[in-house]
Amino acid sequence: QVQLVESGGGLVQAGGSLRLSCVVSGRTFSNYAMGWFRQAPGKEREFVGSISWSGAETYYVDSVKGRFTISRDNAKNSLYLQMNGLKPEDTAVYYCAEDSRIRWFVGPLSNVGVWGQGTLVTVSS
C-alpha cells in the first residue's frame, strides 16, 4: 500500500519561507514523477509544480516560478517544496502527489495515482 505523508506546514508572515516534505512508502519512489498541488479555501485544487523521477527536470506554474523550488532525495524516499517569498494568496492546503505512470514526465502532473493527506500553509499579511 502506497502512502504519502506531508509535513512542514504552518503559519508564516508574508515574505517568509517554509519547507514542506513528503515521505513516500510502499513503492519504488525513484520510478515516479512527483508533484505538489494546493487547494485554497473555496477554490478547486490546482497544480503547483512537478519533478521527474530522477530529479533532473522540474516544472512550475507561473504564479510560483522563482519563489518555489521542488526537489527530491530518492535515497530517502522524500519530496520537498521550498517556498520563499510567500504571499497571502499562497494560503492553501498543500498536497504531494505521485504520478500513476512509471518513469513518465512531460511537465504538469495530469495522472495522479496517489495523493497525500495535505498540510496547511497559512500566510498572514
XYZ file of C-alpha atoms in Angstrom, residues 1-116:
116
model
C 0.000 0.000 0.000
C 1.471 3.309 -1.106
C 1.401 6.138 1.399
C 2.396 9.784 1.027
C 2.770 11.774 4.229
C 3.318 15.540 4.132
C 4.719 17.717 6.876
C 6.085 21.205 7.376
C 3.015 23.369 7.015
C 2.260 26.197 9.381
C 1.680 29.903 9.834
C 4.153 32.346 8.323
C 4.183 36.054 7.616
C 4.152 37.397 4.095
C 7.654 37.352 2.654
C 8.669 34.405 4.793
C 9.662 30.865 3.899
C 8.525 27.336 4.585
C 9.771 23.932 3.503
C 7.286 21.139 3.001
C 8.293 17.494 2.999
C 6.572 14.388 1.699
C 7.736 10.903 2.602
C 6.624 8.035 0.385
C 6.381 4.421 1.422
C 5.180 1.229 -0.212
C 6.588 1.885 -3.677
C 9.893 2.322 -5.516
C 9.915 6.090 -5.120
C 12.636 6.671 -7.721
C 10.441 5.296 -10.525
C 7.795 8.016 -10.376
C 7.499 11.681 -11.129
C 6.091 13.626 -8.205
C 4.243 16.859 -7.830
C 2.704 19.399 -5.479
C -0.854 20.700 -5.647
C -2.715 23.147 -3.444
C -6.285 23.976 -2.598
C -7.222 27.370 -1.229
C -10.437 27.854 0.774
C -13.425 27.834 -1.536
C -11.342 27.047 -4.607
C -10.534 24.000 -6.665
C -7.293 22.096 -6.219
C -4.589 23.448 -8.520
C -1.271 22.131 -9.755
C 1.818 23.900 -8.390
C 4.817 22.062 -9.796
C 6.401 18.707 -10.521
C 9.711 16.896 -10.702
C 10.857 13.990 -12.825
C 11.661 10.589 -11.306
C 15.396 11.331 -11.426
C 15.060 14.890 -10.204
C 16.755 16.241 -13.309
C 13.698 18.125 -14.558
C 11.186 20.365 -12.860
C 8.116 22.277 -13.955
C 6.267 25.135 -12.220
C 3.178 27.173 -12.797
C 3.842 30.834 -13.485
C 2.458 32.038 -10.141
C 5.229 30.285 -8.171
C 8.157 30.414 -10.594
C 11.219 31.936 -8.992
C 9.747 31.575 -5.497
C 9.131 27.838 -5.083
C 11.631 25.027 -5.630
C 10.817 21.328 -5.822
C 13.478 18.756 -5.056
C 13.676 15.112 -4.136
C 16.007 12.722 -2.374
C 15.447 9.268 -3.814
C 17.660 7.675 -1.180
C 15.266 8.977 1.480
C 12.034 8.441 -0.469
C 11.363 12.128 0.092
C 9.965 15.036 -1.871
C 10.376 18.678 -0.868
C 8.810 22.030 -1.640
C 10.860 25.056 -0.638
C 8.636 28.117 -0.605
C 10.220 31.562 -0.411
C 8.675 34.995 -0.700
C 5.330 33.686 0.467
C 2.230 35.743 -0.241
C -1.203 35.657 1.393
C -2.574 34.161 -1.825
C -0.329 31.129 -1.272
C -2.518 30.177 1.688
C -3.859 26.697 0.992
C -3.699 23.049 1.875
C -0.720 21.622 0.019
C -0.772 18.062 -1.267
C 2.023 15.932 -2.618
C 1.119 13.562 -5.409
C 2.678 10.657 -7.248
C 2.257 10.112 -10.971
C 0.498 6.907 -11.895
C 2.930 6.080 -14.710
C 6.417 4.660 -14.290
C 9.255 6.913 -15.489
C 6.959 9.357 -17.269
C 7.440 13.110 -17.139
C 6.179 15.772 -19.511
C 5.775 18.659 -17.078
C 2.369 19.096 -15.474
C 1.240 16.116 -13.414
C -2.002 15.087 -15.111
C -2.362 11.475 -13.991
C -2.092 11.309 -10.237
C -2.036 7.816 -8.840
C -1.717 8.580 -5.140
C -2.354 11.698 -3.014
C -1.029 12.698 0.352
